[in-house]
mmCIF file of C-alpha atoms in Angstrom:
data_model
loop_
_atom_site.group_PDB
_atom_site.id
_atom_site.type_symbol
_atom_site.label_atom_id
_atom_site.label_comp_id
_atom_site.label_asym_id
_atom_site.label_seq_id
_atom_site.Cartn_x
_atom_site.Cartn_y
_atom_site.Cartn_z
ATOM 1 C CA UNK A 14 85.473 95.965 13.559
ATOM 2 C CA UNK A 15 87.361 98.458 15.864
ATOM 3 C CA UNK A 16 85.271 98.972 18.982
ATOM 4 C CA UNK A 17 88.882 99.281 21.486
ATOM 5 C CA UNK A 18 89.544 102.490 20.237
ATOM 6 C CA UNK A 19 89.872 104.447 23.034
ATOM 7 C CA UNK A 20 92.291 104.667 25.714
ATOM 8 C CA UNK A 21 91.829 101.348 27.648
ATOM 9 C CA UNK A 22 93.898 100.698 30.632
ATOM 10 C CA UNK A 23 92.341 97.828 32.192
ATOM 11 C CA UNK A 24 90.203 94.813 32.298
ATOM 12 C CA UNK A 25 88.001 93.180 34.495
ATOM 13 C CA UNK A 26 87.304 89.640 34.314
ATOM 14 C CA UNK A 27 84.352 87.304 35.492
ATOM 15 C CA UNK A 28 85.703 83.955 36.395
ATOM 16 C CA UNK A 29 82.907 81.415 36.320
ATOM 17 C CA UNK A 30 82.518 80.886 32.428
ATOM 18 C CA UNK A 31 84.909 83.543 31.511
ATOM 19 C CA UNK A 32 88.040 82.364 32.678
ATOM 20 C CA UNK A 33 86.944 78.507 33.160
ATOM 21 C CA UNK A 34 83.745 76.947 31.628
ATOM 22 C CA UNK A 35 82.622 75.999 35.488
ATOM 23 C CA UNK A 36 79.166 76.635 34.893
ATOM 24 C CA UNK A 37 77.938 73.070 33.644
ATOM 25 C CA UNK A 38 80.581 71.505 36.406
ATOM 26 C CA UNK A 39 78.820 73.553 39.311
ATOM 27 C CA UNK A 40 75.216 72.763 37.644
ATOM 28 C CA UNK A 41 76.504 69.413 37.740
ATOM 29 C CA UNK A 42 77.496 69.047 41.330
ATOM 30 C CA UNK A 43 74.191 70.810 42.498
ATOM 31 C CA UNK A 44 72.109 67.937 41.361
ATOM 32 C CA UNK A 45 74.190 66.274 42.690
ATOM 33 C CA UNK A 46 74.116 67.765 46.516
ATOM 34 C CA UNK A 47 70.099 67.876 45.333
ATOM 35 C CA UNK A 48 69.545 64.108 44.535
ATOM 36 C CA UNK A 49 71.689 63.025 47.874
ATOM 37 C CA UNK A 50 68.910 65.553 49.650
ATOM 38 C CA UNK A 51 66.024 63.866 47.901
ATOM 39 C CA UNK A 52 64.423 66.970 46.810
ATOM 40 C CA UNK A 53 62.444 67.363 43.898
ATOM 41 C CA UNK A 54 62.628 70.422 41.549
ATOM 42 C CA UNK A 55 62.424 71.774 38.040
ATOM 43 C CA UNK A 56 65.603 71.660 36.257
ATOM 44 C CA UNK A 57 65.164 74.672 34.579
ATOM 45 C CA UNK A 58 66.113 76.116 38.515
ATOM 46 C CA UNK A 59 69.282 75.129 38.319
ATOM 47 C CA UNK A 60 70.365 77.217 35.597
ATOM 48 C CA UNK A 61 68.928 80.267 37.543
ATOM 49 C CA UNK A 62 71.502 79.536 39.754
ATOM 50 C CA UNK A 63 74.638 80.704 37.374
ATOM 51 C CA UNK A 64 76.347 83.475 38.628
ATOM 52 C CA UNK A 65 75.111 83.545 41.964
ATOM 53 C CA UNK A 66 76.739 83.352 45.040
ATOM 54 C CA UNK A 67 75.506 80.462 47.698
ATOM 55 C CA UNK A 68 73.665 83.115 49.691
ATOM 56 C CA UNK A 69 71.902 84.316 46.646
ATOM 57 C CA UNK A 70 71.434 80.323 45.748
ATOM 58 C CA UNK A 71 69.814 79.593 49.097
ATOM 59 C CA UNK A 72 67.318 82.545 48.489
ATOM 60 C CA UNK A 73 66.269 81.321 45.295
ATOM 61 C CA UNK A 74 65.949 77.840 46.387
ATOM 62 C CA UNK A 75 64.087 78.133 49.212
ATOM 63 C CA UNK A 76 61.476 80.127 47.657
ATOM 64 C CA UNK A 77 61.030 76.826 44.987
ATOM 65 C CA UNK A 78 61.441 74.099 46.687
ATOM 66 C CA UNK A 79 59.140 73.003 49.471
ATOM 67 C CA UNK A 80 60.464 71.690 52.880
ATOM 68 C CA UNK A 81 63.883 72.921 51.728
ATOM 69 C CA UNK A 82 66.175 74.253 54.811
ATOM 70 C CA UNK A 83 64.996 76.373 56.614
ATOM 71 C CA UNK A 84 68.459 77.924 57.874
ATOM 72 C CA UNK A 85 70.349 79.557 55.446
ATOM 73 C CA UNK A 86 73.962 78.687 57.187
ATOM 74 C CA UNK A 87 73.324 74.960 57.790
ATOM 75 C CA UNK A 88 72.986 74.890 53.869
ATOM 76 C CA UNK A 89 75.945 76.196 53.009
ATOM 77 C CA UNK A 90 77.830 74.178 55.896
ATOM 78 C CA UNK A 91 76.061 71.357 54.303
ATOM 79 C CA UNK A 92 77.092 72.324 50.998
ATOM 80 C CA UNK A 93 81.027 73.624 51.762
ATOM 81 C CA UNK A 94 81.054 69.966 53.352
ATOM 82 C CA UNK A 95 79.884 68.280 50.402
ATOM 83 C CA UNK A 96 81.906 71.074 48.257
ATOM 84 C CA UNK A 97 85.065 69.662 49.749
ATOM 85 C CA UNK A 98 84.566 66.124 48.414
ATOM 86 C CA UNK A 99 83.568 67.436 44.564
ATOM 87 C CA UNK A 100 86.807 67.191 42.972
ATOM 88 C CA UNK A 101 86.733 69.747 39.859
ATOM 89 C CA UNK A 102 89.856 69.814 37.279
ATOM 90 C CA UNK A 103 89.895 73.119 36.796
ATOM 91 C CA UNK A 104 93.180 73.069 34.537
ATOM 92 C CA UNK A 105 90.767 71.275 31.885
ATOM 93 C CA UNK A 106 88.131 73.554 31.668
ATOM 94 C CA UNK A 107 90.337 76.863 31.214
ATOM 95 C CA UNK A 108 88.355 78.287 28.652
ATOM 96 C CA UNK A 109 90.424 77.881 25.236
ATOM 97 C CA UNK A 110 92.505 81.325 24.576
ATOM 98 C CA UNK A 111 92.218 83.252 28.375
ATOM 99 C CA UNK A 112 95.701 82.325 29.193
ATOM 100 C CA UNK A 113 97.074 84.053 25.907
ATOM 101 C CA UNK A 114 94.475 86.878 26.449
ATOM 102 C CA UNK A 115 95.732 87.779 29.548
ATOM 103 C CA UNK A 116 99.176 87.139 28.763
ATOM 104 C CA UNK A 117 99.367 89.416 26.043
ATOM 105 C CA UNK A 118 97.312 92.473 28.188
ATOM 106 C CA UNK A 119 99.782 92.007 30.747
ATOM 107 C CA UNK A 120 102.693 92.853 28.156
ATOM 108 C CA UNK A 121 100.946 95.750 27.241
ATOM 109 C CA UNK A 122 101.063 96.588 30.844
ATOM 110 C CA UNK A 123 97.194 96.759 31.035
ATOM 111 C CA UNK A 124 95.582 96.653 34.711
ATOM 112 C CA UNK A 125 93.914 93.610 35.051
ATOM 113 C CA UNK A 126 91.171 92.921 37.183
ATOM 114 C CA UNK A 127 89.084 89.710 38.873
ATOM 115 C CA UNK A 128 85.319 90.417 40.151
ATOM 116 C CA UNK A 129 83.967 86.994 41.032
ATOM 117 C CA UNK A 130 80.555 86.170 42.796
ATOM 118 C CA UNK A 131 82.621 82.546 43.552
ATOM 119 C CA UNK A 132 83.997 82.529 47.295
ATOM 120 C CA UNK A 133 87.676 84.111 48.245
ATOM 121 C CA UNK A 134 88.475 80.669 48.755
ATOM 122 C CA UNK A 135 87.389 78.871 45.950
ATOM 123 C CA UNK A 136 88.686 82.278 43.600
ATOM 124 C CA UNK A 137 92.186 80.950 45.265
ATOM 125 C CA UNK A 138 91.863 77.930 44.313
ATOM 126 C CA UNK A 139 91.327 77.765 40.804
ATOM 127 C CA UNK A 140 93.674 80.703 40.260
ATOM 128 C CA UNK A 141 96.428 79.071 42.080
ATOM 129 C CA UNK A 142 95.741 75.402 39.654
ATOM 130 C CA UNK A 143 95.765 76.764 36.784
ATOM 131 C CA UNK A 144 98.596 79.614 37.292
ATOM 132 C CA UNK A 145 97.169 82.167 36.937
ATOM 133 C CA UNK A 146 96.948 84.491 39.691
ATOM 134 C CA UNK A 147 99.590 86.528 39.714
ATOM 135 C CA UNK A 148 98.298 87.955 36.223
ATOM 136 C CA UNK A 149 95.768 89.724 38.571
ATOM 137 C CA UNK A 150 96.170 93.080 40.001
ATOM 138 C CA UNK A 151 93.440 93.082 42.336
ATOM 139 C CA UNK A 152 91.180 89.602 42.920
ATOM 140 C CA UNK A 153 87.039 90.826 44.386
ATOM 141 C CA UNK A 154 85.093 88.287 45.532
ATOM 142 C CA UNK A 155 81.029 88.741 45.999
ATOM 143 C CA UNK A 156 81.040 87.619 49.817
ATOM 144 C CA UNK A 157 82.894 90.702 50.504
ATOM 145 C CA UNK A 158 79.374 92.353 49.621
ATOM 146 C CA UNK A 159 76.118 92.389 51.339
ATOM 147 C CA UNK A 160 74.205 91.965 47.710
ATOM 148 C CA UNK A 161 76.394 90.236 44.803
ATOM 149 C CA UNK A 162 75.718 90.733 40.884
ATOM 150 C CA UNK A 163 73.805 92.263 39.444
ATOM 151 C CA UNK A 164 74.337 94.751 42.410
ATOM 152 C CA UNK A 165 77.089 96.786 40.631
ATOM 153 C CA UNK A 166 79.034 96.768 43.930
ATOM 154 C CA UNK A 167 81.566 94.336 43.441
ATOM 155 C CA UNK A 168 82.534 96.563 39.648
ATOM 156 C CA UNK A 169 82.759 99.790 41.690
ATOM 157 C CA UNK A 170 85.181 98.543 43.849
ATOM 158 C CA UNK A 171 87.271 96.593 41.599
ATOM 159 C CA UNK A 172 87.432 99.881 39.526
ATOM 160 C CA UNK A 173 88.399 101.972 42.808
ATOM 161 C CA UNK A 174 90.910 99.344 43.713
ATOM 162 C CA UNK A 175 92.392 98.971 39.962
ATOM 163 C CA UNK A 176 92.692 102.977 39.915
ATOM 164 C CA UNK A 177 90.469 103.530 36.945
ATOM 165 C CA UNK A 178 87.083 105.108 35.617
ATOM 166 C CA UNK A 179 84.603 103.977 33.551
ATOM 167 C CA UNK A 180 86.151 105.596 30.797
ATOM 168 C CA UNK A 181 89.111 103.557 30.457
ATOM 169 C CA UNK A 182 88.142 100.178 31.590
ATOM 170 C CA UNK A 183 86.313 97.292 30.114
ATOM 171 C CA UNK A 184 84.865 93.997 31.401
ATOM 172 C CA UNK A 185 84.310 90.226 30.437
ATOM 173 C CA UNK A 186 81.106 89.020 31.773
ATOM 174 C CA UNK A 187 78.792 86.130 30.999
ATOM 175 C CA UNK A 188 76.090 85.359 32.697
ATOM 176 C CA UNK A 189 72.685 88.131 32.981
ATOM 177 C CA UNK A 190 73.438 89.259 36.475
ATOM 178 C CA UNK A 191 77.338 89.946 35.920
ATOM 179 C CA UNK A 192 76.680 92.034 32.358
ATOM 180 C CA UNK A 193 73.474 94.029 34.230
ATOM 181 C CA UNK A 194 75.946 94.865 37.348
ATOM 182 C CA UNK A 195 78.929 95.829 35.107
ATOM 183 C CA UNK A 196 76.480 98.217 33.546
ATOM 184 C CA UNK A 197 74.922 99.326 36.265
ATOM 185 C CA UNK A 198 78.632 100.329 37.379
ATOM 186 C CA UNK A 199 78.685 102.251 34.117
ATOM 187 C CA UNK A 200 81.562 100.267 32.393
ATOM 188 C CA UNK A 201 81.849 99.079 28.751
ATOM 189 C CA UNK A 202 80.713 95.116 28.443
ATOM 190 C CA UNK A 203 82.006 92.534 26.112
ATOM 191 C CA UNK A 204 79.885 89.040 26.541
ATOM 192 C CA UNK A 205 81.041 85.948 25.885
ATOM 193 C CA UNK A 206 78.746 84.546 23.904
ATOM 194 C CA UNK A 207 76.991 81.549 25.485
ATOM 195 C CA UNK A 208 74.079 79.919 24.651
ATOM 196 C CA UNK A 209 73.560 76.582 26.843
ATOM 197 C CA UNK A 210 71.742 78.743 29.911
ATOM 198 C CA UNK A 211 69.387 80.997 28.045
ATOM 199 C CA UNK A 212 71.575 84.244 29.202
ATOM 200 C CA UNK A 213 70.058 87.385 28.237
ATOM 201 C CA UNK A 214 73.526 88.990 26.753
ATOM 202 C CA UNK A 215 71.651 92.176 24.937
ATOM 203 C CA UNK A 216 72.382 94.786 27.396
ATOM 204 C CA UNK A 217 76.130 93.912 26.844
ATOM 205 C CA UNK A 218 77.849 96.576 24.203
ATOM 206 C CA UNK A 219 79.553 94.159 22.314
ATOM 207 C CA UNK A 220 79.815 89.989 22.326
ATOM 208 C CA UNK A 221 82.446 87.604 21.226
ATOM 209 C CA UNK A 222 82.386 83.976 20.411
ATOM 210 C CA UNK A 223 85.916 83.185 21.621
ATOM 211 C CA UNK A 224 88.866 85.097 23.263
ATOM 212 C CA UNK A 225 91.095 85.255 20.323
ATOM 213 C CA UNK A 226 88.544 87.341 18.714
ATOM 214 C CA UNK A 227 89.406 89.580 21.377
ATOM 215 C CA UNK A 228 92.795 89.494 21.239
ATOM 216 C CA UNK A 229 93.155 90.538 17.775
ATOM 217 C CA UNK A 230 90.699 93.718 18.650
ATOM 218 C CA UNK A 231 93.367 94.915 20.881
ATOM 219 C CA UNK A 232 96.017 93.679 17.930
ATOM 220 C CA UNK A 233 94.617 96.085 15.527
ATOM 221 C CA UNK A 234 94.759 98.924 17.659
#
């Protein structure tokens, strides 16, 4: 099935679950931080969490758990701190078939995009282990932006910055929030099909079980 006929000149990529399968790492790592904090919670919390940046996290958190802090930046000093000392491989969970992907666009000389709720720093940082960042034309993190996904901020300005429209663009997303703010942005969404966090994927125009599959769309063009 054709659906990359038109004159596509970019891409923009998610990076949590897109380009690495972080998601059950990070879930991980905030039960963690959680348990060491003694709080009790509903697990089902946790996976409300994907795809949010630590601001948005702190929101959500504080509004369901009870005596949690009451200062938004000694959490996240709390939790860079703890960050620091949770060592993630992130060269084993590249997600199977992104390196080739992205390879193969860059051939084609295709403009190629990062919009990440994830911090500048950490972006960096997995980019830089796995060797992949200089694939990327322009690299948007959410911090830069008052509200992250599924404000469709952080797509607007990856689009200025990549020197496209929504006419010849297209975007890998994931999670609920990043497909609702590419399309709020007005772009063309392709999901990765996931179904271990209950993401709601049907606003996204098309869906893919693996990054080959998308690889040969843009073959058969």
């Amino acid at each position: 099935m054709k659906i990359l006929n038109r004159n596509i000149k970019g891409i923009i990529f998610d990076m949590d679950g897109v380009i690495i399968d972080s998601e059950p790492v990070y879930i991980h790592k905030q039960e963690i931080f959680m348990a060491i904090k003694n709080y009790e919670y509903d697990k089902s919390l946790l996976i409300e969490l994907v795809g949010k940046t630590r601001k948005d996290a702190f929101k959500l958190l504080s509004n369901h758990i009870v005596n949690f802090y009451t200062d938004e930046e000694t959490y996240l000093e709390d939790y860079k701190e703890f960050w620091i000392d949770f060592d993630v491989n992130y060269k084993r969970i590249e997600n199977e078939g992104i390196r080739a992907l992205i390879q193969y666009l860059k051939s084609k000389n295709m403009k190629i995009g990062l919009a990440s709720s994830s911090t500048k720093e950490t972006i960096s940082k997995v980019l830089d282990t796995i060797e992949l960042k200089s694939y990327f034309d322009v690299i948007v993190s959410g911090e830069d932006f008052v509200e992250s996904k599924p404000n469709p901020e952080i797509y607007q300005d990856t689009l200025k910055k990549l020197g496209l429209n929504q006419g010849n663009c297209i975007v890998i997303e994931d999670s609920t929030v990043g497909i609702q703010a590419a399309k709020n942005a007005g772009l063309f969404v392709i999901a990765k099909e996931d179904k271990r966090f209950n993401f709601d994927q049907s606003k996204a125009d098309f869906s893919i079980i693996d990054f080959k599959q998308l690889k040969d769309m843009f073959l058969e063009e």
